[in-house]
Coordinates of C-alpha atoms in Angstrom, one line a residue:
Chain A
M15 CA 34.9 261.1 10.1
V16 CA 36.7 263.4 12.4
S17 CA 38.5 262.8 15.7
L18 CA 37.9 264.9 18.8
T19 CA 39.0 264.6 22.4
I20 CA 36.2 264.2 25.0
N21 CA 37.3 264.2 28.7
G22 CA 40.8 263.2 27.6
R23 CA 39.6 260.3 25.4
I24 CA 39.9 260.3 21.6
V25 CA 36.5 259.8 20.0
K26 CA 35.4 259.5 16.3
A27 CA 32.4 261.2 15.0
K28 CA 30.8 262.4 11.7
D29 CA 31.9 265.8 10.6
G30 CA 29.2 268.3 11.5
E31 CA 27.3 266.0 13.8
M32 CA 25.9 267.7 16.9
L33 CA 28.2 267.3 20.0
L34 CA 25.4 266.1 22.3
A35 CA 24.6 263.2 19.9
V36 CA 28.2 262.2 20.1
L37 CA 28.2 262.4 23.9
R38 CA 25.0 260.3 24.1
R39 CA 26.5 257.7 21.8
E40 CA 29.7 257.6 24.0
K41 CA 27.5 257.1 27.1
I42 CA 28.8 260.3 28.6
D43 CA 26.1 261.6 31.0
V44 CA 25.3 265.2 30.2
P45 CA 21.9 266.5 31.4
A46 CA 19.4 267.9 28.9
M47 CA 15.7 268.5 29.4
C48 CA 14.6 270.0 26.0
H49 CA 16.4 267.4 23.8
H50 CA 14.5 264.8 21.8
A51 CA 15.8 262.6 19.0
A52 CA 12.7 263.2 17.0
V53 CA 13.1 267.0 16.7
E54 CA 15.8 269.5 15.8
P55 CA 18.0 270.6 18.6
F56 CA 16.7 273.7 20.2
G57 CA 19.0 274.8 23.1
A58 CA 16.2 276.0 25.4
C59 CA 17.2 274.4 28.7
R60 CA 20.9 275.2 28.5
L61 CA 21.8 272.2 30.7
C62 CA 23.9 270.4 28.1
V63 CA 26.5 273.2 28.3
V64 CA 30.1 271.9 27.9
E65 CA 33.5 273.4 27.8
I66 CA 35.3 273.4 24.4
T67 CA 38.8 274.4 23.4
R68 CA 41.4 273.7 20.7
A69 CA 45.2 273.3 20.8
E70 CA 45.5 276.6 18.8
W71 CA 43.3 278.5 21.2
K72 CA 46.3 278.7 23.6
G73 CA 44.4 278.0 26.8
W74 CA 41.2 279.9 25.9
C75 CA 38.0 278.0 26.1
D76 CA 34.3 278.5 25.3
Y77 CA 31.1 277.3 26.8
V78 CA 28.5 276.0 24.4
T79 CA 25.2 274.1 24.4
S80 CA 26.4 270.8 23.1
C81 CA 23.0 270.0 21.4
L82 CA 23.5 272.9 19.0
Y83 CA 27.3 272.6 18.5
P84 CA 28.6 270.8 15.4
V85 CA 31.8 268.8 15.9
S86 CA 34.9 269.5 13.9
P87 CA 38.4 267.9 13.8
G88 CA 40.7 268.7 16.8
L89 CA 37.9 269.8 19.2
I90 CA 38.7 269.3 22.8
V91 CA 35.7 268.8 25.1
N92 CA 35.3 268.8 28.8
T93 CA 31.8 267.8 30.0
H94 CA 32.3 268.1 33.7
S95 CA 35.0 270.8 34.4
D96 CA 34.5 272.9 37.6
K97 CA 33.3 275.8 35.5
V98 CA 30.8 273.7 33.5
N99 CA 29.5 272.2 36.8
E100 CA 29.2 275.7 38.2
L101 CA 27.3 276.9 35.1
R102 CA 24.9 274.0 35.4
R103 CA 24.4 274.6 39.1
T104 CA 23.4 278.2 38.3
I105 CA 20.9 277.1 35.7
L106 CA 19.5 274.5 38.1
D107 CA 19.4 277.2 40.8
L108 CA 17.3 279.4 38.6
F109 CA 15.0 276.5 37.6
L110 CA 14.6 275.7 41.3
A111 CA 13.5 279.3 42.0
R112 CA 10.9 279.2 39.2
H113 CA 9.7 275.7 39.8
P114 CA 10.1 274.9 43.5
D115 CA 7.6 272.0 43.5
C116 CA 9.0 270.1 40.5
P117 CA 10.4 266.7 41.5
E118 CA 12.3 266.2 38.2
I119 CA 14.2 269.5 38.6
A120 CA 14.7 268.9 42.3
E121 CA 16.3 265.5 41.5
L122 CA 18.6 266.8 38.9
A123 CA 19.6 269.8 41.0
G124 CA 20.3 267.4 43.9
E125 CA 22.7 265.5 41.7
Y126 CA 24.6 268.8 41.2
G127 CA 24.5 269.6 44.9
V128 CA 21.8 272.3 44.6
F129 CA 19.2 271.6 47.3
K130 CA 17.8 275.1 47.9
T131 CA 17.6 278.0 45.5
T132 CA 19.7 281.1 46.3
Y133 CA 17.2 283.3 44.3
E134 CA 13.8 284.4 45.4
T135 CA 11.3 281.6 44.9
V136 CA 8.5 282.4 42.4
V137 CA 5.1 282.1 44.0
G138 CA 2.1 280.9 42.0
G139 CA 4.1 279.5 39.1
N140 CA 3.8 276.1 37.5
N141 CA 6.1 273.3 36.4
C142 CA 6.4 274.2 32.7
I143 CA 10.0 275.2 31.9
L144 CA 8.9 276.5 28.5
C145 CA 11.4 274.3 26.6
G146 CA 8.8 274.0 23.8
L147 CA 9.4 270.3 23.4
C148 CA 5.7 269.5 23.4
T149 CA 5.0 272.0 20.7
R150 CA 7.9 270.9 18.6
I151 CA 6.9 267.3 18.8
C152 CA 3.3 268.1 18.0
D153 CA 4.6 270.1 15.0
R154 CA 6.9 267.2 13.9
M155 CA 4.1 264.7 14.1
G156 CA 2.1 266.9 11.7
F157 CA -0.7 268.2 14.0
T158 CA 0.5 271.5 15.3
A159 CA -2.4 271.4 17.8
I160 CA -0.6 273.4 20.5
S161 CA 1.9 276.3 20.4
T162 CA 3.5 278.8 22.6
V163 CA 1.3 281.8 23.4
G164 CA 2.3 285.3 24.4
R165 CA 5.9 286.2 25.2
G166 CA 8.1 287.2 28.0
H167 CA 6.7 286.7 31.5
G168 CA 3.3 285.8 30.1
K169 CA 4.5 283.1 27.8
E170 CA 2.9 279.7 28.1
V171 CA 2.0 276.6 26.1
A172 CA -1.6 276.5 25.1
P173 CA -4.0 275.4 22.4
P174 CA -5.4 278.0 20.0
L175 CA -7.7 280.6 21.7
R176 CA -7.1 278.6 24.9
Q177 CA -9.9 276.3 23.9
A178 CA -10.0 272.6 23.2
P179 CA -7.6 272.2 20.3
P180 CA -9.4 271.2 17.0
D181 CA -6.2 269.7 15.5
C182 CA -5.4 267.4 18.5
V183 CA -5.9 263.7 18.0
G184 CA -5.1 262.7 21.6
C185 CA -1.8 260.9 20.8
L186 CA -0.4 262.0 24.2
A187 CA 3.1 262.5 22.8
C188 CA 3.3 266.0 24.2
A189 CA 2.5 264.8 27.8
E190 CA 4.6 261.7 27.7
N191 CA 7.7 263.6 26.5
C192 CA 7.3 266.6 28.8
P193 CA 10.5 266.7 30.9
T194 CA 8.7 267.9 34.0
K195 CA 5.4 266.0 33.4
F196 CA 3.5 269.3 33.4
I197 CA 1.0 268.3 30.7
E198 CA -1.7 266.3 32.3
Y199 CA -4.1 263.8 30.9
K200 CA -6.8 261.8 32.5
L201 CA -7.2 258.1 31.5
R202 CA -10.6 256.6 32.3
K203 CA -11.7 253.2 31.2
K204 CA -12.2 253.8 27.5
R205 CA -11.7 257.6 27.3
V206 CA -8.7 259.9 27.6
T207 CA -8.9 263.6 28.3
I208 CA -6.1 266.0 27.3
W209 CA -6.1 269.8 26.7
E210 CA -9.7 269.7 27.9
R211 CA -10.7 267.5 25.0
E212 CA -12.1 264.0 25.5
F213 CA -11.1 261.2 23.1
E214 CA -12.5 257.7 22.7
L215 CA -9.9 254.9 23.0
L216 CA -10.0 251.9 20.7
T217 CA -10.0 248.5 22.4
C218 CA -8.2 245.4 21.3
T219 CA -10.8 243.0 19.7
K220 CA -8.9 240.1 21.3
C221 CA -8.1 241.0 24.8
G222 CA -10.2 244.2 25.3
K223 CA -7.3 246.4 26.4
T224 CA -7.3 250.0 25.2
T225 CA -4.9 251.0 22.5
I226 CA -4.8 254.4 20.8
T227 CA -7.5 257.0 20.3
K228 CA -10.0 256.6 17.6
D229 CA -9.0 260.1 16.2
F230 CA -5.3 259.1 16.1
A231 CA -6.1 255.8 14.3
E232 CA -8.2 257.6 11.8
Y233 CA -5.4 260.2 11.2
L234 CA -2.8 257.4 10.7
S235 CA -4.9 255.5 8.3
R236 CA -5.9 258.6 6.3
H237 CA -2.6 260.4 6.2
R238 CA 0.1 257.9 7.0
A239 CA -0.9 254.9 4.9
I240 CA -1.4 252.6 7.9
D241 CA -4.4 250.3 7.6
A242 CA -7.1 251.2 10.2
G243 CA -7.5 247.4 10.9
Y244 CA -3.9 247.5 12.3
F245 CA -5.2 249.1 15.5
E246 CA -8.0 246.5 16.1
I247 CA -5.6 244.4 18.1
C248 CA -3.0 245.5 20.7
D249 CA 0.7 245.0 20.4
E250 CA 0.7 242.1 22.9
C251 CA -2.0 240.2 21.0
R252 CA -0.2 240.9 17.7
R253 CA 3.0 239.3 19.1
K254 CA 0.9 236.3 20.4
N255 CA -0.6 236.1 16.9
L256 CA 2.8 236.1 15.2
A257 CA 3.1 232.3 15.5
V258 CA -0.1 231.9 13.5
S259 CA 0.7 234.5 10.8
M260 CA 4.4 233.4 10.5
G261 CA 3.3 229.8 10.2
E262 CA 1.0 230.7 7.3
I263 CA 3.8 232.6 5.5
V264 CA 6.2 229.6 5.9
N265 CA 3.5 227.3 4.5
W266 CA 2.8 229.6 1.7
E267 CA 6.5 229.9 0.8
R268 CA 6.9 226.1 0.9
E269 CA 3.9 225.7 -1.5
L270 CA 5.5 228.2 -3.9
L271 CA 8.8 226.4 -3.9
T272 CA 7.4 222.9 -4.5
Chain B
M12 CA -19.5 287.0 19.2
N13 CA -20.4 287.3 15.6
H14 CA -18.5 289.7 13.3
D15 CA -18.9 290.7 9.8
L16 CA -16.3 288.6 8.0
G17 CA -17.3 290.1 4.6
R18 CA -14.3 292.4 4.7
L19 CA -11.8 289.5 4.9
P20 CA -11.7 288.3 1.3
A21 CA -10.5 291.7 0.1
I22 CA -7.6 291.5 2.6
F23 CA -6.6 288.0 1.6
K24 CA -6.6 289.1 -2.1
R25 CA -3.8 291.6 -1.3
Y26 CA -1.2 288.9 -0.4
P27 CA 0.0 285.6 -1.8
K28 CA -1.7 282.6 -0.1
S29 CA 1.3 281.4 1.8
P30 CA 2.4 281.3 5.4
E31 CA 4.8 284.2 4.8
S32 CA 1.8 286.5 4.4
L33 CA 0.5 285.8 7.9
I34 CA 1.7 288.9 9.7
A35 CA 0.8 291.2 6.8
V36 CA -2.8 289.7 6.8
L37 CA -3.1 290.0 10.6
Q38 CA -2.0 293.6 10.5
D39 CA -4.6 294.4 7.9
I40 CA -7.3 292.6 9.9
Q41 CA -6.2 294.5 13.0
K42 CA -6.5 297.8 11.1
E43 CA -9.9 296.9 9.6
Y44 CA -11.6 295.7 12.8
Q45 CA -9.4 297.4 15.4
F46 CA -8.8 293.9 16.8
L47 CA -8.5 290.3 15.7
P48 CA -11.9 288.5 15.9
S49 CA -11.4 284.8 16.7
E50 CA -13.5 283.9 13.6
A51 CA -11.0 285.9 11.5
L52 CA -8.1 284.0 13.0
A53 CA -9.8 280.7 12.0
E54 CA -10.5 282.0 8.5
T55 CA -6.8 283.2 8.1
A56 CA -5.6 279.8 9.2
R57 CA -7.8 278.1 6.6
V58 CA -7.0 280.5 3.7
L59 CA -3.2 280.7 4.3
E60 CA -3.0 277.0 5.2
V61 CA -1.2 277.8 8.5
P62 CA -2.2 275.7 11.6
L63 CA -4.6 277.6 13.8
S64 CA -2.3 277.3 16.8
K65 CA 0.5 279.1 14.8
V66 CA -1.9 281.9 13.9
F67 CA -2.8 282.2 17.6
S68 CA 0.8 282.1 18.6
V69 CA 1.8 285.0 16.3
S70 CA -1.3 287.1 17.2
T71 CA -0.5 286.8 20.9
F72 CA 3.3 287.4 20.4
Y73 CA 3.1 291.0 19.0
N74 CA 1.7 293.8 21.1
A75 CA 0.4 295.4 17.9
F76 CA -2.3 292.7 17.8
S77 CA -5.2 292.6 20.1
L78 CA -7.7 289.8 20.6
H79 CA -10.2 292.0 22.3
P80 CA -12.2 294.8 20.8
K81 CA -10.6 298.2 21.2
G82 CA -12.4 301.5 22.0
E83 CA -13.3 304.0 19.3
K84 CA -10.5 306.2 20.7
V85 CA -7.3 304.4 21.5
I86 CA -5.2 306.6 23.9
R87 CA -1.6 305.6 23.9
I88 CA 0.5 307.2 26.6
C89 CA 4.2 307.2 26.0
V90 CA 6.1 306.0 29.1
G91 CA 9.5 305.9 27.6
T92 CA 12.4 307.4 29.5
T93 CA 12.0 311.0 28.5
C94 CA 8.2 311.0 28.9
H95 CA 8.6 309.3 32.2
I96 CA 11.0 312.0 33.5
R97 CA 8.6 314.7 32.3
G98 CA 5.5 313.2 34.1
A99 CA 4.0 310.5 31.9
K100 CA 3.0 308.6 35.1
Q101 CA 0.9 311.5 36.4
I102 CA -0.8 311.8 33.0
Q103 CA -1.5 308.0 33.0
E104 CA -3.0 308.1 36.5
Q105 CA -5.2 311.1 35.6
L106 CA -6.5 309.4 32.4
E107 CA -7.0 306.1 34.3
S108 CA -8.9 307.7 37.1
Q109 CA -11.0 309.8 34.8
L110 CA -12.0 307.0 32.4
K111 CA -12.1 304.5 35.3
I112 CA -10.0 301.9 33.5
K113 CA -6.4 300.8 33.8
A114 CA -3.9 300.9 31.0
G115 CA -4.5 297.9 28.6
E116 CA -8.3 298.1 29.2
T117 CA -11.3 299.4 27.3
T118 CA -14.3 301.2 28.8
P119 CA -17.5 299.0 28.8
D120 CA -19.2 301.3 26.3
L121 CA -16.3 300.7 23.9
K122 CA -15.5 304.4 23.6
F123 CA -12.0 304.5 25.0
S124 CA -8.9 302.3 25.4
I125 CA -5.8 303.2 27.3
E126 CA -2.5 301.7 26.4
T127 CA 1.1 302.5 27.4
V128 CA 3.9 302.5 24.8
S129 CA 7.6 302.7 25.3
C130 CA 9.0 305.6 23.3
V131 CA 7.5 306.8 20.0
G132 CA 10.6 308.7 19.0
A133 CA 9.0 312.1 19.7
C134 CA 11.1 312.9 22.9
A135 CA 11.3 316.6 22.0
K136 CA 7.6 316.8 22.6
A137 CA 7.6 314.8 25.8
P138 CA 5.4 313.9 27.5
V139 CA 3.6 312.5 24.5
V140 CA 0.1 311.1 24.2
I141 CA -1.2 309.6 21.0
V142 CA -5.0 309.6 20.4
N143 CA -5.7 307.2 17.6
E144 CA -3.1 308.4 15.1
K145 CA -2.7 312.0 16.3
Y146 CA 0.3 313.0 18.4
H147 CA -0.1 315.4 21.3
G148 CA 2.7 317.0 23.2
P149 CA 3.9 318.3 25.5
V150 CA 0.8 317.2 27.4
K151 CA -0.2 318.6 30.8
V152 CA -2.2 316.7 33.4
S153 CA -5.0 319.3 32.9
D154 CA -5.1 318.5 29.2
Y155 CA -7.0 315.2 29.8
K156 CA -10.4 316.8 28.8
K157 CA -8.9 318.0 25.5
L158 CA -7.5 314.5 24.8
V159 CA -10.7 312.7 25.7
K160 CA -13.1 315.0 23.9
G161 CA -11.1 316.4 21.0
K162 CA -11.2 314.7 17.6

């Protein structure tokens, strides 16, 4: 364990733990768009920038992305100094210029007092901030169905050959975790369409509500040792059913003991 | 589009079957076919056990790779600083208007492709034009016929 000072308060943390993780645990509100607990920190959005210094730095300080900065003893952190706020305003100003129609960015920028970009607005862009969270999550889950394509100005997130991705199972994790809700999917009665691929949804055998895609269930039972029958009922019905199954277990235990 | 994939196994044989070989394999395919056919990308993904999306990501990242067929003659015009000062722009315009394609495109008969490159390290010979592997310089606007017809 190490001690560091965050906004004047002494905080304990594991040595080498990433600073943003400590800030989140201490309930200190630092914005971040590309961060997700399931994947390695990436430092793409730059919004989690904080000011750091040490007693021996004699007044010098540094500005680092907290998601990628490991803590060490004696670190002094300021998450909302004037300079940090100014840096975040500049980043949000640039985001606003690139994505003028993105409500998520407008909201965050508004919190920092940026309501109109001071840069030239990009015409004909989209709401993808290219943080790569979707591709990293897809990778982490073991599908790697989508990836970044091209580079520089032409960079974008796309499936291979810009065609329906063969490795996608329709889990929708990319879309649900997109910080700007750029990845779209269409949910129809018993089908879902994402990345121009249509998937069949399984329905709960008890209540008829849709659960996950057939492809995802097949993947989980084949590669992740989860019984395919697990997905035949939805979570709600499973909870309802708990009384029955738990009762059976209790009975069974009693029989064993007597 | 169907391409002869028969030349692929020989390429795969040259490198260990691991993700580290990806760029080397793609370079060899590019050399063999003058571009990366989509079927070859799928085959590379299968053989090297790399996800197809990663193969596509790498092949679109590097300018050395092309996903579209290139012409028999690839004309690369250097537009680096020195060549720019010495008139690369005029040479590019001349070649573009003569071949009726823009830089980055290929003629419909698959005879010519025009590309621009940023400095090839031959500034003493600026402006430089590279036809396939042969370097020409200093090139004059009136040299376009020589560049297009010569071997």
